[in-house]
Short mmCIF file of C-alpha atoms and ligand atoms in Angstrom, two decimals:
data_model
loop_
_atom_site.label_atom_id
_atom_site.label_comp_id
_atom_site.label_asym_id
_atom_site.label_seq_id
_atom_site.Cartn_x
_atom_site.Cartn_y
_atom_site.Cartn_z
CA UNK A 2 -14.25 60.78 179.10
CA UNK A 3 -15.25 57.71 179.87
CA UNK A 4 -15.26 54.62 177.83
CA UNK A 5 -16.85 50.84 178.29
CA UNK A 6 -15.39 48.24 176.10
CA UNK A 7 -17.03 44.49 174.99
CA UNK A 8 -15.52 41.71 173.61
CA UNK A 9 -17.27 38.69 172.85
CA UNK A 10 -15.59 37.63 169.52
CA UNK A 11 -14.65 33.63 170.30
CA UNK A 12 -14.29 32.06 174.13
CA UNK A 13 -13.38 35.10 175.95
CA UNK A 14 -16.08 37.54 177.27
CA UNK A 15 -14.44 40.41 178.58
CA UNK A 16 -15.80 44.13 179.80
CA UNK A 17 -13.06 47.38 180.34
CA UNK A 18 -13.47 50.70 181.14
CA UNK A 19 -11.27 53.46 180.55
CA UNK A 20 -11.73 56.54 182.83
CA UNK A 21 -10.10 59.64 181.69
CA UNK A 22 -7.35 57.78 179.61
CA UNK A 23 -6.48 55.39 182.41
CA UNK A 24 -7.85 51.69 182.28
CA UNK A 25 -9.65 51.10 185.57
CA UNK A 26 -10.98 47.65 184.80
CA UNK A 27 -10.50 44.46 182.16
CA UNK A 28 -12.51 42.00 182.87
CA UNK A 29 -12.12 38.42 181.51
CA UNK A 30 -14.12 35.83 181.65
CA UNK A 31 -12.49 32.84 179.79
CA UNK A 32 -14.89 29.67 178.76
CA UNK A 33 -12.64 26.94 179.89
CA UNK A 34 -15.07 24.21 179.26
CA UNK A 35 -14.38 23.60 175.63
CA UNK A 36 -11.23 22.08 176.37
CA UNK A 37 -13.10 18.67 176.41
CA UNK A 38 -14.37 19.03 173.14
CA UNK A 39 -10.83 19.79 171.55
CA UNK A 40 -11.89 23.54 170.30
CA UNK A 41 -14.22 26.14 170.46
CA UNK A 42 -17.93 25.00 170.22
CA UNK A 43 -19.75 27.97 168.66
CA UNK A 44 -23.01 27.46 170.04
CA UNK A 45 -22.02 26.79 173.63
CA UNK A 46 -19.76 29.71 173.58
CA UNK A 47 -22.52 32.44 172.36
CA UNK A 48 -24.81 30.63 175.25
CA UNK A 49 -22.03 31.35 177.75
CA UNK A 50 -21.62 35.22 176.60
CA UNK A 51 -24.91 35.73 177.24
CA UNK A 52 -24.86 34.57 180.79
CA UNK A 53 -21.90 36.30 181.78
CA UNK A 54 -21.66 39.53 179.76
CA UNK A 55 -24.35 41.37 181.89
CA UNK A 56 -22.93 41.04 185.34
CA UNK A 57 -19.54 41.65 183.83
CA UNK A 58 -20.53 45.09 182.53
CA UNK A 59 -21.73 45.53 186.44
CA UNK A 60 -18.77 44.41 188.11
CA UNK A 61 -16.22 46.59 185.58
CA UNK A 62 -18.14 49.71 186.47
CA UNK A 63 -18.16 48.66 190.25
CA UNK A 64 -14.55 48.13 190.09
CA UNK A 65 -14.23 51.35 187.87
CA UNK A 66 -16.12 53.06 190.66
CA UNK A 67 -18.44 54.73 188.25
CA UNK A 68 -22.27 54.70 187.23
CA UNK A 69 -23.59 53.62 183.68
CA UNK A 70 -24.89 56.87 183.46
CA UNK A 71 -20.93 58.29 183.88
CA UNK A 72 -20.16 56.46 180.22
CA UNK A 73 -19.35 58.66 177.30
CA UNK A 74 -18.67 56.16 174.92
CA UNK A 75 -19.16 52.26 174.19
CA UNK A 76 -17.02 50.19 171.90
CA UNK A 77 -17.75 46.77 171.06
CA UNK A 78 -15.93 44.05 168.93
CA UNK A 79 -17.59 43.72 165.51
CA UNK A 80 -15.57 41.11 163.85
CA UNK A 81 -13.70 38.97 162.76
CA UNK A 82 -14.67 36.51 165.00
CA UNK A 83 -17.77 33.67 165.64
CA UNK A 84 -20.68 35.50 164.53
CA UNK A 85 -23.21 34.29 167.19
CA UNK A 86 -20.37 35.17 169.72
CA UNK A 87 -19.65 38.35 168.57
CA UNK A 88 -23.59 39.02 168.19
CA UNK A 89 -24.14 38.72 172.17
CA UNK A 90 -21.52 41.38 172.94
CA UNK A 91 -22.28 43.65 169.69
CA UNK A 92 -25.91 43.68 170.20
CA UNK A 93 -25.54 44.29 174.21
CA UNK A 94 -23.24 47.30 173.91
CA UNK A 95 -25.81 48.72 171.11
CA UNK A 96 -28.49 48.39 173.58
CA UNK A 97 -26.66 50.00 176.08
CA UNK A 98 -25.56 52.78 173.77
CA UNK A 99 -29.37 53.42 172.32
CA UNK A 100 -30.93 53.32 175.77
CA UNK A 101 -28.26 55.74 177.17
CA UNK A 102 -28.22 57.82 173.96
CA UNK A 103 -24.46 57.77 173.93
CA UNK A 104 -22.22 57.42 170.94
CA UNK A 105 -21.03 53.94 169.56
CA UNK A 106 -17.93 52.23 167.99
CA UNK A 107 -17.59 49.29 166.11
CA UNK A 108 -14.19 48.00 166.52
CA UNK A 109 -12.28 45.47 164.12
CA UNK A 110 -10.84 43.22 166.69
CA UNK A 111 -7.46 42.81 164.63
CA UNK A 112 -7.22 46.57 165.23
CA UNK A 113 -7.81 46.25 168.94
CA UNK A 114 -4.72 43.97 168.74
CA UNK A 115 -2.64 46.02 166.77
CA UNK A 116 -2.79 48.99 169.15
CA UNK A 117 -2.69 46.82 172.17
CA UNK A 118 0.88 47.92 173.01
CA UNK A 119 -0.57 51.25 173.98
CA UNK A 120 -2.00 50.09 177.01
CA UNK A 121 1.31 49.68 178.41
CA UNK A 122 3.54 52.38 180.10
CA UNK A 123 6.26 52.39 177.35
CA UNK A 124 4.18 52.72 174.08
CA UNK A 125 4.93 52.20 170.52
CA UNK A 126 6.21 54.93 168.53
CA UNK A 127 4.80 55.54 165.14
CA UNK A 128 5.53 54.22 162.49
CA UNK A 129 5.99 50.68 164.04
CA UNK A 130 5.88 47.40 162.86
CA UNK A 131 3.23 44.47 164.60
CA UNK A 132 2.76 40.83 164.53
CA UNK A 133 -0.51 39.88 165.25
CA UNK A 134 -0.15 36.16 165.93
CA UNK A 135 -3.11 34.48 167.21
CA UNK A 136 -5.64 31.44 166.81
CA UNK A 137 -7.18 32.87 163.89
CA UNK A 138 -5.00 35.54 162.56
CA UNK A 139 -1.14 35.53 161.28
CA UNK A 140 -0.41 39.71 160.26
CA UNK A 141 2.41 41.27 159.90
CA UNK A 142 1.37 45.23 159.91
CA UNK A 143 3.11 48.48 159.29
CA UNK A 144 1.54 51.15 161.33
CA UNK A 145 2.32 55.03 160.18
CA UNK A 146 -0.49 56.14 162.74
CA UNK A 147 -3.96 55.28 164.30
CA UNK A 148 -5.65 55.52 160.82
CA UNK A 149 -3.17 54.22 158.39
CA UNK A 150 -2.47 50.33 158.76
CA UNK A 151 -1.01 48.76 155.66
CA UNK A 152 -0.97 44.81 155.57
CA UNK A 153 2.83 43.43 154.75
CA UNK A 154 1.72 39.95 155.27
CA UNK A 155 -0.63 37.00 156.26
CA UNK A 156 -1.06 33.42 156.29
CA UNK A 157 -2.10 31.65 153.32
CA UNK A 158 -3.09 28.74 155.28
CA UNK A 159 -3.36 27.96 158.76
CA UNK A 160 -2.61 30.74 161.87
CA UNK A 161 0.06 30.53 163.91
CA UNK A 162 -1.78 29.57 167.08
CA UNK A 163 -3.90 27.11 165.08
CA UNK A 164 -0.52 25.33 164.16
CA UNK A 165 0.21 25.42 167.57
CA UNK A 166 -3.35 24.12 168.62
CA UNK A 167 -2.96 21.31 165.72
CA UNK A 168 0.21 20.08 166.64
CA UNK A 169 -0.48 19.99 170.37
CA UNK A 170 -3.38 17.77 169.39
CA UNK A 171 -1.17 15.32 167.67
CA UNK A 172 0.54 15.05 170.80
CA UNK A 173 -2.07 14.51 173.36
CA UNK A 174 -2.02 17.82 174.80
CA UNK A 175 -5.48 19.59 175.70
CA UNK A 176 -6.62 22.60 173.96
CA UNK A 177 -5.66 25.40 173.55
CA UNK A 178 -2.39 23.70 172.59
CA UNK A 179 -0.03 27.00 172.38
CA UNK A 180 0.67 26.94 176.22
CA UNK A 181 1.60 23.40 176.27
CA UNK A 182 3.65 23.08 173.66
CA UNK A 183 5.53 26.19 174.95
CA UNK A 184 6.09 23.88 178.61
CA UNK A 185 7.16 20.71 176.57
CA UNK A 186 9.41 22.58 174.56
CA UNK A 187 11.28 23.94 177.55
CA UNK A 188 12.61 20.50 178.14
CA UNK A 189 13.00 19.76 174.25
CA UNK A 190 16.13 20.40 171.92
CA UNK A 191 14.73 22.53 169.15
CA UNK A 192 17.64 21.68 166.76
CA UNK A 193 16.46 17.91 167.25
CA UNK A 194 14.17 17.58 164.32
CA UNK A 195 14.87 20.21 161.38
CA UNK A 196 11.17 20.92 160.11
CA UNK A 197 10.59 22.99 157.00
CA UNK A 198 10.33 26.81 157.08
CA UNK A 199 8.00 27.70 154.11
CA UNK A 200 9.31 30.03 151.37
CA UNK A 201 6.61 32.01 149.61
CA UNK A 202 6.58 34.09 146.67
CA UNK A 203 4.93 36.82 148.71
CA UNK A 204 7.79 38.46 150.38
CA UNK A 205 5.90 38.95 153.98
CA UNK A 206 3.54 35.88 154.03
CA UNK A 207 3.26 32.59 155.98
CA UNK A 208 2.33 29.60 155.62
CA UNK A 209 2.14 26.75 158.55
CA UNK A 210 0.50 23.92 156.72
CA UNK A 211 3.24 22.26 155.50
CA UNK A 212 4.77 22.67 158.62
CA UNK A 213 1.84 20.91 160.28
CA UNK A 214 1.95 18.16 157.83
CA UNK A 215 5.71 17.63 158.40
CA UNK A 216 5.01 17.20 162.10
CA UNK A 217 2.38 14.51 161.38
CA UNK A 218 4.39 12.59 158.77
CA UNK A 219 7.43 12.56 161.45
CA UNK A 220 5.24 11.02 164.19
CA UNK A 221 3.85 8.60 161.83
CA UNK A 222 7.19 7.31 160.32
CA UNK A 223 8.73 7.01 163.80
CA UNK A 224 6.23 5.91 165.81
CA UNK A 225 3.39 4.39 163.71
CA UNK A 226 0.56 6.50 164.95
CA UNK A 227 -0.41 9.67 166.96
CA UNK A 228 -1.14 8.28 170.42
CA UNK A 229 2.10 6.05 170.38
CA UNK A 230 4.54 9.08 170.96
CA UNK A 231 6.77 8.37 174.09
CA UNK A 232 6.35 11.39 177.08
CA UNK A 233 10.31 11.49 176.62
CA UNK A 234 10.08 12.27 172.83
CA UNK A 235 7.21 15.00 172.92
CA UNK A 236 9.41 17.78 174.27
CA UNK A 237 12.03 17.61 171.10
CA UNK A 238 9.24 17.67 168.57
CA UNK A 239 7.53 20.70 170.92
CA UNK A 240 10.76 22.52 170.78
CA UNK A 241 11.50 21.46 166.91
CA UNK A 242 8.29 22.59 165.95
CA UNK A 243 8.14 26.03 168.02
CA UNK A 244 11.41 26.63 166.86
CA UNK A 245 10.45 26.68 162.93
CA UNK A 246 7.17 28.66 163.58
CA UNK A 247 9.41 31.09 165.51
CA UNK A 248 11.88 31.32 162.28
CA UNK A 249 9.02 32.05 159.94
CA UNK A 250 7.72 34.74 162.30
CA UNK A 251 11.03 36.46 162.92
CA UNK A 252 12.56 35.78 159.24
CA UNK A 253 9.64 38.05 157.79
CA UNK A 254 9.86 40.31 160.61
CA UNK A 255 13.51 41.10 159.78
CA UNK A 256 12.90 41.49 155.95
CA UNK A 257 10.12 43.99 156.85
CA UNK A 258 12.64 46.23 159.11
CA UNK A 259 14.90 46.22 156.33
CA UNK A 260 12.56 47.34 153.86
CA UNK A 261 10.73 50.04 155.98
CA UNK A 262 11.43 52.91 158.22
CA UNK A 263 10.48 51.75 161.77
CA UNK A 264 10.75 53.05 165.04
CA UNK A 265 9.44 50.07 167.03
CA UNK A 266 8.10 46.75 167.01
CA UNK A 267 5.06 45.43 168.90
CA UNK A 268 3.45 41.87 169.20
CA UNK A 269 0.08 41.33 169.71
CA UNK A 270 -2.57 38.20 169.94
CA UNK A 271 -2.67 35.01 171.97
CA UNK A 272 0.82 33.21 170.40
CA UNK A 273 2.52 36.74 172.04
CA UNK A 274 2.26 35.16 175.11
CA UNK A 275 4.95 32.48 174.05
CA UNK A 276 8.14 33.19 176.07
CA UNK A 277 10.45 32.44 173.16
CA UNK A 278 8.68 34.75 170.80
CA UNK A 279 8.96 37.53 173.34
CA UNK A 280 12.92 36.73 173.82
CA UNK A 281 13.64 36.36 170.16
CA UNK A 282 11.49 39.16 169.05
CA UNK A 283 13.24 41.32 171.89
CA UNK A 284 16.84 40.24 170.28
CA UNK A 285 15.92 41.08 167.07
CA UNK A 286 14.81 44.34 168.34
CA UNK A 287 17.96 45.40 169.92
CA UNK A 288 19.84 43.75 166.94
CA UNK A 289 18.24 46.77 164.62
CA UNK A 290 18.11 49.20 167.91
CA UNK A 291 14.15 49.40 168.02
CA UNK A 292 11.77 50.04 170.55
CA UNK A 293 10.27 46.48 171.31
CA UNK A 294 6.79 46.66 173.07
CA UNK A 295 5.23 43.76 174.03
CA UNK A 296 2.00 43.20 175.93
CA UNK A 297 1.78 42.12 178.94
CA UNK A 298 -0.24 38.82 179.00
CA UNK A 299 -3.62 40.19 180.10
CA UNK A 300 -3.33 42.20 177.00
CA UNK A 301 -2.19 39.67 174.20
CA UNK A 302 -4.91 37.10 174.22
CA UNK A 303 -8.65 38.37 173.84
CA UNK A 304 -9.21 41.57 176.03
CA UNK A 305 -11.69 44.36 176.08
CA UNK A 306 -9.31 46.96 177.29
CA UNK A 307 -7.72 47.16 173.49
CA UNK A 308 -11.47 47.19 172.13
CA UNK A 309 -12.24 50.15 174.66
CA UNK A 310 -9.15 51.94 173.94
CA UNK A 311 -9.60 51.36 169.82
CA UNK A 312 -12.83 52.62 170.04
CA UNK A 313 -11.74 56.06 171.96
CA UNK A 314 -8.77 56.55 169.40
CA UNK A 315 -11.62 56.11 166.31
CA UNK A 316 -13.75 58.42 168.41
CA UNK A 317 -11.02 60.99 168.82
CA UNK A 318 -10.49 60.82 165.11
CA UNK A 319 -14.27 61.67 164.16
CA UNK A 320 -15.60 58.22 163.85
CA UNK A 321 -18.96 57.69 164.73
CA UNK A 322 -21.26 54.58 164.02
CA UNK A 323 -25.13 54.16 163.31
CA UNK A 324 -27.12 51.53 165.33
CA UNK A 325 -27.91 49.90 161.90
CA UNK A 326 -24.13 48.78 162.00
CA UNK A 327 -23.49 45.04 161.89
CA UNK A 328 -20.87 42.50 163.12
CA UNK A 329 -19.01 40.29 160.62
CA UNK A 330 -17.30 37.11 161.01
CA UNK A 331 -14.83 37.60 158.59
CA UNK A 332 -11.87 40.43 158.15
CA UNK A 333 -13.09 42.65 155.16
CA UNK A 334 -11.18 42.45 152.28
CA UNK A 335 -8.53 44.94 151.56
CA UNK A 336 -9.13 46.21 154.82
CA UNK A 337 -5.69 47.05 155.26
CA UNK A 338 -4.70 48.10 152.31
CA UNK A 339 -2.90 51.50 151.50
CA UNK A 340 -5.84 53.92 150.80
O1 KG4 B 411 -5.78 35.83 170.53
P1 KG4 B 411 -6.43 34.73 171.22
O2 KG4 B 411 -6.48 34.56 172.76
O3 KG4 B 411 -7.73 34.29 170.18
C1 KG4 B 411 -7.85 34.28 168.84
O4 KG4 B 411 -7.18 33.44 168.52
O5 KG4 B 411 -8.02 35.56 168.65
O6 KG4 B 411 -5.26 33.41 170.60
C2 KG4 B 411 -5.37 32.46 170.89
C3 KG4 B 411 -4.22 31.53 170.69
C4 KG4 B 411 -4.35 29.81 170.34
O7 KG4 B 411 -4.29 29.21 169.31
C5 KG4 B 411 -3.38 29.32 171.54
O8 KG4 B 411 -2.84 28.14 171.57
C6 KG4 B 411 -2.17 30.34 171.69
O9 KG4 B 411 -2.86 31.42 170.97
N1 KG4 B 411 -1.53 30.56 172.66
C7 KG4 B 411 0.25 30.19 172.39
C8 KG4 B 411 0.30 30.25 173.87
N2 KG4 B 411 -0.67 30.92 174.34
C9 KG4 B 411 -1.86 30.75 173.91
N3 KG4 B 411 0.39 29.87 171.48
C10 KG4 B 411 2.13 29.95 171.73
N4 KG4 B 411 2.79 29.72 172.88
C11 KG4 B 411 1.96 30.14 173.81
N5 KG4 B 411 2.27 30.60 175.01
ZN1 ZN B 412 -7.97 37.76 169.17
#
């Protein structure tokens, strides 16, 4: 069975092909021009998706050595994401499926991230815990099978990646800020500043807004203003901030490990590219003798391989979507609650 996957939820256009269970192409075109605006500009994002999606499909098919007619299933990201951006890839995919008379699957982007560990040679073993940490989401989930996903915790305010991006901005770093904070943190002392790790009444929830404000207050108090932090001090602030984010993420994951019967732990989303997070999650898994699956970098951020894979698992479970299905900007309420 040959699957074509299309992802366009934010600032990456991505097209992937799976030929008989083997990923043969995962092309990702990143819209780097948003950097100069300090964040993703939705209208510009949609236009860039529109220009690149068709040539990217052609390139992915060529790389996979197959023709469009050889595709048996088309899957595309339906949401959550920027609605204008989603509409481009989603509508293009539906149009292809309709004209080729092939089945179509509307994929939940977060479910794509959840199962991204299955794109690796060493795969997660059910039931597993997965932490999805990106610019838009921070979710801790308990996954019993390809069709039973239970949300344990989410953020009550900012997403982890969003916090990285906002603190990076305070330090004068470009968007996206995560990689820059990681780089600066490598030279800093994570124990230098004691930033707060939020404690919430909901056992597995996260909050990063207080931490973000604490960093702002620290900068205002010690340097007078956002553009006044000397280069030499940025590393300690970055390292101390990163350490506080990781503490929150690891603390809740460890609580879940103690409460739920688990075989593996997996990480997903753009923040899963963070080296410190990868290392400390591996240490935690070792402590509890659990298998750890951390996707390689091309599968951490937004990519179509995870969409094609998720589309195929849903197809195998009997799902078929009508062409009337629409994209959605927000995560459907209660979509990961036990049935
Ligand atoms: O999953 P993703 O590519 O897009 C969505 O938000 O869906 O995640 C992007 C986020 C950004 O907030 C970016 O700053 C963060 O992932 N990120 C990182 C690192 N690389 C990317 N955060 C921390 N450390 C990194 N190395
Ligand atoms: Zn994502």
